[in-house]
Coordinates of C-alpha atoms and ligand atoms in Angstrom, one line a residue:
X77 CA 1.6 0.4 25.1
X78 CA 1.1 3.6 22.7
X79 CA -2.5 3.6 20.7
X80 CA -1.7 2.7 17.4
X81 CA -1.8 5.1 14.9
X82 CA -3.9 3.1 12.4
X83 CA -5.9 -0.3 13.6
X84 CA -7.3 -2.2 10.7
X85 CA -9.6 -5.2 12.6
X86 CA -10.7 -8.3 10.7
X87 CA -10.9 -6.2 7.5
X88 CA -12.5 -8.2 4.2
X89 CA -13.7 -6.6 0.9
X90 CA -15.6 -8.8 -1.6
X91 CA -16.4 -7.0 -4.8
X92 CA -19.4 -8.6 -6.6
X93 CA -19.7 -9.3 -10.1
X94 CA -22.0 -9.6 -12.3
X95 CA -21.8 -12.0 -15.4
X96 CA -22.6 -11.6 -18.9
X97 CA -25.6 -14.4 -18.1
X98 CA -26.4 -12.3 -15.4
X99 CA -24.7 -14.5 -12.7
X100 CA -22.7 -13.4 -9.5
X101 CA -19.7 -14.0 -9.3
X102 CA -17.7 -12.8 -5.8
X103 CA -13.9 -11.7 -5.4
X104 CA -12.7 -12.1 -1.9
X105 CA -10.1 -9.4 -2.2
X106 CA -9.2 -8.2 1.3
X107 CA -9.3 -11.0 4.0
X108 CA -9.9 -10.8 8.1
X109 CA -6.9 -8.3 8.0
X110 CA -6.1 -7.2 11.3
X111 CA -3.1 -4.7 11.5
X112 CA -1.4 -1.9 14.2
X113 CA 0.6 0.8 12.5
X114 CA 2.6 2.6 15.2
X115 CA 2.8 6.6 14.6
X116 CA 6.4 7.1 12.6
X117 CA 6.4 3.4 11.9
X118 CA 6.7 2.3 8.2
X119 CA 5.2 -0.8 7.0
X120 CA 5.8 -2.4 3.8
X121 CA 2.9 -4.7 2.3
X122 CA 4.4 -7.2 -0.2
X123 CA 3.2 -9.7 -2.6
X124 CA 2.2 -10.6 -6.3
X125 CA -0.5 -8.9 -8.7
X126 CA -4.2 -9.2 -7.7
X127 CA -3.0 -10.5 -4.1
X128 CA -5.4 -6.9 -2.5
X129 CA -2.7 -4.3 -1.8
X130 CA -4.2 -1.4 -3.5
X131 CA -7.6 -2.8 -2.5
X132 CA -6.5 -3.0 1.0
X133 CA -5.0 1.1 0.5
X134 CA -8.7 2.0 -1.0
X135 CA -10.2 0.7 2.2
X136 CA -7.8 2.7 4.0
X137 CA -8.9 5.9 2.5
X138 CA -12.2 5.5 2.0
X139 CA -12.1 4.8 -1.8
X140 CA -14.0 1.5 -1.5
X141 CA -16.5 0.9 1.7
X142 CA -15.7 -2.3 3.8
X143 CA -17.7 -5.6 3.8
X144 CA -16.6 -6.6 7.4
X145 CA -14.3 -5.0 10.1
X146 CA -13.3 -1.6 11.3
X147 CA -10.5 1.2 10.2
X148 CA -9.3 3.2 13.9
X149 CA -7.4 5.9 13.0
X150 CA -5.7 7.9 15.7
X151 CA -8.4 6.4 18.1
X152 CA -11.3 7.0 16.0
X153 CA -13.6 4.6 14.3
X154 CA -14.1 5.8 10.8
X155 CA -15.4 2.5 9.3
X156 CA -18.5 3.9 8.3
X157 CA -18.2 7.9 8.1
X158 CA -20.7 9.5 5.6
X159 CA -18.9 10.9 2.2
X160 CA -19.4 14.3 3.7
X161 CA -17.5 13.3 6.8
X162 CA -14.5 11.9 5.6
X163 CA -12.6 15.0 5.0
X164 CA -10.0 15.0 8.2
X165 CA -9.3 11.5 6.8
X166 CA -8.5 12.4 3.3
X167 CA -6.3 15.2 5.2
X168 CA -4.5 13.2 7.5
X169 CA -4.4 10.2 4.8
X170 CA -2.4 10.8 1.1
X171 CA -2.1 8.2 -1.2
X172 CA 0.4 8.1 -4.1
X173 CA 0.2 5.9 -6.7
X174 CA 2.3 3.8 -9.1
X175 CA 1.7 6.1 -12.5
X176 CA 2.4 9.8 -12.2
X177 CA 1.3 10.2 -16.0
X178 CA -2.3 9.2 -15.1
X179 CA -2.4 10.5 -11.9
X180 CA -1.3 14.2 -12.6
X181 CA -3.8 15.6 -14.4
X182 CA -2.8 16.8 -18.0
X183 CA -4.1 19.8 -18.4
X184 CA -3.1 21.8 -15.5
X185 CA -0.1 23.3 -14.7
X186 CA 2.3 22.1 -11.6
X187 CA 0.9 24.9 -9.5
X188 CA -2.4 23.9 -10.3
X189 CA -2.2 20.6 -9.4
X190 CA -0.2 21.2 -6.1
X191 CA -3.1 24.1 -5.2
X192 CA -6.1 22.3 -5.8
X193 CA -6.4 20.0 -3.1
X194 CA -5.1 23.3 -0.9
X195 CA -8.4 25.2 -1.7
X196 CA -10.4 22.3 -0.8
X197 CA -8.9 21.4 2.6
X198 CA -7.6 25.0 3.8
X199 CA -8.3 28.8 4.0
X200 CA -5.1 29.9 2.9
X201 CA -4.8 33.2 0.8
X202 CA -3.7 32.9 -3.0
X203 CA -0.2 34.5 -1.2
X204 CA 0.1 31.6 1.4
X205 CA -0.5 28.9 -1.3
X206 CA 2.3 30.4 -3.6
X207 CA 4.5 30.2 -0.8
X208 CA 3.2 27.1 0.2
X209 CA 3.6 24.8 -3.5
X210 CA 6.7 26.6 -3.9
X211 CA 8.3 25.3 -0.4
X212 CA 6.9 21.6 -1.2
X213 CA 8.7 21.3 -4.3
X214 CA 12.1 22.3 -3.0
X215 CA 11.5 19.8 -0.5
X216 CA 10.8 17.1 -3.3
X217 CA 14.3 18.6 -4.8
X218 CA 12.4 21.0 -7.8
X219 CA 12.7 24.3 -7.7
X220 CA 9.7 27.6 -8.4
X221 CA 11.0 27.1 -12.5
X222 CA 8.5 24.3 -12.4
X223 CA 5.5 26.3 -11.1
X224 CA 4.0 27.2 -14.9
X225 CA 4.7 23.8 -16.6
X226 CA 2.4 20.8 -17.3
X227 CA 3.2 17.2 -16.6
X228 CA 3.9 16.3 -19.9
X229 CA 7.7 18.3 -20.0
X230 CA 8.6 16.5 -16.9
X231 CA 10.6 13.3 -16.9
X232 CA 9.0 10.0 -15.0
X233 CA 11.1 10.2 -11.8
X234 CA 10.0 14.3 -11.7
X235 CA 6.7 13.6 -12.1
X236 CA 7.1 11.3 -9.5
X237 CA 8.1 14.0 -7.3
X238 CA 5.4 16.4 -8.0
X239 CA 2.3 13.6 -7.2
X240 CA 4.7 13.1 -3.8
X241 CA 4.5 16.8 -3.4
X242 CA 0.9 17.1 -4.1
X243 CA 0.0 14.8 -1.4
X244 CA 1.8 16.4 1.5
X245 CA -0.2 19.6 0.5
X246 CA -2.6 18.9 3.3
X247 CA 0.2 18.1 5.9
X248 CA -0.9 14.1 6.0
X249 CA 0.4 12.1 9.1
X250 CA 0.0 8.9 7.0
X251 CA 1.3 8.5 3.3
X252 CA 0.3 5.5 1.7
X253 CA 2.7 4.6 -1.4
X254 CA 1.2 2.5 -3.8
X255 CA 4.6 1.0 -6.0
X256 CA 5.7 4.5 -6.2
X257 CA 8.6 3.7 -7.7
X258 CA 7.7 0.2 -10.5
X259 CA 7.2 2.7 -13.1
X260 CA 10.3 4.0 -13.2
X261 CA 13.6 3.4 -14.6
X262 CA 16.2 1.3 -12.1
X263 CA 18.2 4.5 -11.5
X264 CA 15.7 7.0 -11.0
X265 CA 13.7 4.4 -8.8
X266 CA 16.8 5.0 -5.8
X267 CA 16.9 8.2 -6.0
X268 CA 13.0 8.3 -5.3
X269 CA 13.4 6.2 -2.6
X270 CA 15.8 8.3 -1.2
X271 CA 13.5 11.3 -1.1
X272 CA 10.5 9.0 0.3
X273 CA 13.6 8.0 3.2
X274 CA 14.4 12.0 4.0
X275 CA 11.2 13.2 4.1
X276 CA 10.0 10.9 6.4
X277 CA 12.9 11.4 8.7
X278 CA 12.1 15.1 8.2
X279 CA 8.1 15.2 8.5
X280 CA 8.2 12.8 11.1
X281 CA 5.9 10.6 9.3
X282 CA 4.2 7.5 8.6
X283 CA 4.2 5.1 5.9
X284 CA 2.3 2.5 4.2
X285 CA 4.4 1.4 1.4
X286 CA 3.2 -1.2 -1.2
X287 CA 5.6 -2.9 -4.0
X288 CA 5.6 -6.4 -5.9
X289 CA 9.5 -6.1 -5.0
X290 CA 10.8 -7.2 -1.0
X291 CA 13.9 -6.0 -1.5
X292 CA 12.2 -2.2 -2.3
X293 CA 10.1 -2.9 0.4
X294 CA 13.0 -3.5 3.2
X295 CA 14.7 -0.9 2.2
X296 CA 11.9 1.4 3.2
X297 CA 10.1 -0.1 5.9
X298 CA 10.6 -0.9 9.5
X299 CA 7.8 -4.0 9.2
X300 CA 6.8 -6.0 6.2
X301 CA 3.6 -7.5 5.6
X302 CA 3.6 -10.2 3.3
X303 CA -0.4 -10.6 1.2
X304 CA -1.4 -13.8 -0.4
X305 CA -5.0 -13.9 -1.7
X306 CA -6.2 -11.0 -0.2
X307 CA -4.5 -12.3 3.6
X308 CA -1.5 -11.4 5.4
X309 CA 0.2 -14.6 5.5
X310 CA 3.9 -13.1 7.0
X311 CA 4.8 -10.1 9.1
X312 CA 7.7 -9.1 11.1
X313 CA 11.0 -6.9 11.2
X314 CA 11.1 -6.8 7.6
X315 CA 15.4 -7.9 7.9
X316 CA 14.2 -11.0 9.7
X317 CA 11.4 -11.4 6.6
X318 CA 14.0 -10.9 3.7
X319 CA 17.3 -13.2 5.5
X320 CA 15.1 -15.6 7.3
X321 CA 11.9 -15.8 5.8
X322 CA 9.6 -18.6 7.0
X323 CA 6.3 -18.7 4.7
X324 CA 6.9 -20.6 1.4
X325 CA 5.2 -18.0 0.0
X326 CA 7.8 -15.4 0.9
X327 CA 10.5 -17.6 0.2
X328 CA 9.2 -17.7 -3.2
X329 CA 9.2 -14.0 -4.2
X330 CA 12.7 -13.8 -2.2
X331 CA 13.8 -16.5 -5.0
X332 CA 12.0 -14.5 -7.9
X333 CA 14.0 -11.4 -6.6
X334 CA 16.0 -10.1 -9.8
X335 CA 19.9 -9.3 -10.0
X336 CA 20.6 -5.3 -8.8
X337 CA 19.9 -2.8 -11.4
X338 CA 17.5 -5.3 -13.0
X339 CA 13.6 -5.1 -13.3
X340 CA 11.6 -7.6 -11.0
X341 CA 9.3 -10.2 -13.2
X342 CA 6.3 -11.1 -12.5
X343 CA 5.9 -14.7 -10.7
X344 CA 4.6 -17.4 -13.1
X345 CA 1.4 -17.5 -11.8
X346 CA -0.7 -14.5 -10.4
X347 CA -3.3 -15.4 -7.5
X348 CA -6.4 -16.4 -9.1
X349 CA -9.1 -14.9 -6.8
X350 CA -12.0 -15.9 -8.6
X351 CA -10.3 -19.5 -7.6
X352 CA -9.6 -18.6 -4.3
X353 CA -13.2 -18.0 -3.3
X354 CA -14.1 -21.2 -4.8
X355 CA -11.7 -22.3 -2.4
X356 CA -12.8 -21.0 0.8
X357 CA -11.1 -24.7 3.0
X358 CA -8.1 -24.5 3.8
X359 CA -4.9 -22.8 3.0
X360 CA -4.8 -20.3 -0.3
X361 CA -1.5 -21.4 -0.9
X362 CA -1.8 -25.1 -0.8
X363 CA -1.7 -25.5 -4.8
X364 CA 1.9 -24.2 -4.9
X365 CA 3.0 -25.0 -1.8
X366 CA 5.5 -27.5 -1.3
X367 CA 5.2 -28.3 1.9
X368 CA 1.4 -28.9 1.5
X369 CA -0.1 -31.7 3.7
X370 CA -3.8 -32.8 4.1
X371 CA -4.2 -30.0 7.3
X372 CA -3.4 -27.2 4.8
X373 CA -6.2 -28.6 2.5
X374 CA -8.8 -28.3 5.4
X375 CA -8.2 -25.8 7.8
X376 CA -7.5 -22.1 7.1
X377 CA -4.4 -21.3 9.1
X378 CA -4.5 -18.3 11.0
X379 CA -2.0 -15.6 11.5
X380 CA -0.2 -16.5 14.6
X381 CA 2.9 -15.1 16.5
X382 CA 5.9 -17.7 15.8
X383 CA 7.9 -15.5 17.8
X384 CA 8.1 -12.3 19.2
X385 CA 7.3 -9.3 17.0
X386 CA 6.8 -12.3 14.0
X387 CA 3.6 -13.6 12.6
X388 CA 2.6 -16.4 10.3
X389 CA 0.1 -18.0 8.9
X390 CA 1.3 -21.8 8.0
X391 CA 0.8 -24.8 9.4
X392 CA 3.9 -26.4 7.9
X393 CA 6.7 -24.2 9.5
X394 CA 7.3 -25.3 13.3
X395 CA 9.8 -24.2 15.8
X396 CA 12.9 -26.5 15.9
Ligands
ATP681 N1 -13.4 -2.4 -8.2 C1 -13.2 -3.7 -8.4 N2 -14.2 -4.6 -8.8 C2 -14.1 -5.9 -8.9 N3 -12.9 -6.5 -8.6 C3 -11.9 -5.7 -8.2 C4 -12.0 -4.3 -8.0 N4 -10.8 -3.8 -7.6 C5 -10.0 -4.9 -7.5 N5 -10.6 -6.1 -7.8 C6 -10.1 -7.4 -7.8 O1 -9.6 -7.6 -6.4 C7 -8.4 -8.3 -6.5 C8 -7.3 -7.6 -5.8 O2 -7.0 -6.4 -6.6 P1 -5.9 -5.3 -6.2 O3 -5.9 -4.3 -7.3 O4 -6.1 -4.9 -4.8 O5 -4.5 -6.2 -6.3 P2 -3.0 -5.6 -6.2 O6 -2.4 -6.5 -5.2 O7 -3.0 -4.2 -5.9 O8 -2.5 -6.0 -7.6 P3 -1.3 -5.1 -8.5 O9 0.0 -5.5 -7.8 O10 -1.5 -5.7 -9.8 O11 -1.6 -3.7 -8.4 C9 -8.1 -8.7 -8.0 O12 -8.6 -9.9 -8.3 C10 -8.9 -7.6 -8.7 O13 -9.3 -8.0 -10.0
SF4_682 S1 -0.4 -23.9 5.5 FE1 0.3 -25.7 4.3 S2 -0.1 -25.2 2.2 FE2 -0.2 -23.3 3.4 S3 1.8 -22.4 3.2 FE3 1.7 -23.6 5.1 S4 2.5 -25.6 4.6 FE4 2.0 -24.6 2.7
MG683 MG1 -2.2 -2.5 -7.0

């Protein structure tokens, strides 16, 4: 068995709040999520507003510091590196997130922006960087036209394309997409995807790929997780997940998926996580589950393999 690329072991983030009467209140955001993401593999994480994803991609990078558990990458332990230490991470992990109008900064020009994080990470001459930007946008289909120009007289989907760009500056192994693509319109979202599909195939790398959408999500990813309440309550070949999938859970958001070319809407009712903490017994799903019996209302279930390669956690679904 290879070493996984990325191990995430029993991973849980609580932020605290406090109150306006001073009170602490706790949001279990990330919980006990253990994970293997194989070298070239891509996994999709899947599920509704507030449920963790981008907390869980924050933990991954270093953004936000862990309350429990351990983050291997490559083979190393880099759970609790020092600020100064975490460079080779932020190197060999990108991020790209949802918005690319407040993630490109507005006043700089595209070479700017696709440079900067070059003279932080590398010794390249002013000559090698040039050459460098220039290459990564042609690879993100733009051209050297776009070198001079700010964010603002690009379209959505080409912005898009230049935060892509900007974070395989550093030559990442892992890119972790945060909904890339919800942002934009339905016809520019494909053509996005397709990039994110060829560059993978042609940089040989690997991808964590979040979306509200499953039907996004498959058509990127090898694996699918599936997060409820800050756990992962489905994972598997993410074909098996979308035509047979066995948490209610993910049998809802397959049933709230929208007709082609149309936007996904949100589910009626977001994951309360304030409520969930409150509810630390058994199952977070239980209140909208309706195959809820009085073992889901006691006992936590845990993610377990149903069958090979495919995990659940449910104590409702049982082998025929
Ligand atoms: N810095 C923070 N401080 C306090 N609570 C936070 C913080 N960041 C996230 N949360 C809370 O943690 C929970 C998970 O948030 P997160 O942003 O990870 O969800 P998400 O699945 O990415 O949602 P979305 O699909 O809307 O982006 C939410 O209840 C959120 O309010
Ligand atoms: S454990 Fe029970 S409440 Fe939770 S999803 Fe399964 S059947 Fe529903
Ligand atoms: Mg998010």
């Amino acid at each position: 068995m290879t070493l996984p690329l990325l191990r995430l072991e029993n991973v849980d983030k609580v932020f605290v709040k406090k109150t306006m009467m001073g009170k602490k209140s706790y949001i279990h955001a990330v919980r006990g999520i253990t994970l293997d993401i194989q070298r070239g593999e891509a996994l999709g994480i899947v599920g509704e507003s507030g449920c963790g994803k981008s907390t869980l991609a924050s933990l991954i990078i270093r953004l936000e510091t862990l309350t429990r558990g351990k983050i291997i990458l490559d083979g190393t332990d880099v759970t609790s590196l020092k600020e100064k230490d975490l460079r080779p991470l932020r190197r060999f992990v990108q991020i790209v997130f949802q918005d690319p109008y407040s993630s490109l900064s507005p006043r700089m020009t595209v070479e700017e922006i696709l440079t900067e994080p070059l003279k932080i990470m590398t010794k390249l001459s002013k000559a090698e960087m040039h050459a460098k930007v220039t290459a990564l946008l042609e690879l993100v289909g733009m051209n050297a036209s776009c070198l001079d120009r700010y964010p603002h007289e690009f379209s959505g989907g080409q912005r898009q394309r230049i935060s892509i760009a900007r974070a395989l500056t550093t030559e990442p192994e892992i890119l972790i997409l945060d909904e890339p693509t919800s942002a934009l319109d339905v016809s520019v979202q494909a053509q996005v995807l397709n990039l994110l599909n060829d560059l993978r195939q042609k940089l040989h790398l690997t991808y964590i790929f979040i979306s509200h959408n499953l039907a996004v999500v498959k058509y990127i990813s090898d694996r699918t997780a599936v997060m409820y309440a800050g756990q992962i309550v489905e994972l598997g070949p993410s074909e098996k997940i979308m035509l047979e999938p066995l948490h209610p859970y993910t049998r809802e958001l397959i049933a709230a998926l929208p007709a082609v070319g149309k936007k996904l809407k949100p589910l009626t009712k977001a994951a309360d996580m304030t409520e969930n903490v409150a509810q630390e017994r058994g199952c977070p799903y239980q209140n909208r589950c309706p195959l809820v019996d009085l073992r889901c209302k006691s006992e936590r279930p845990p993610l377990a393999q149903f069958e090979p390669g495919h995990f659940l956690a449910c104590w409702g679904v049982t082998k025929s």
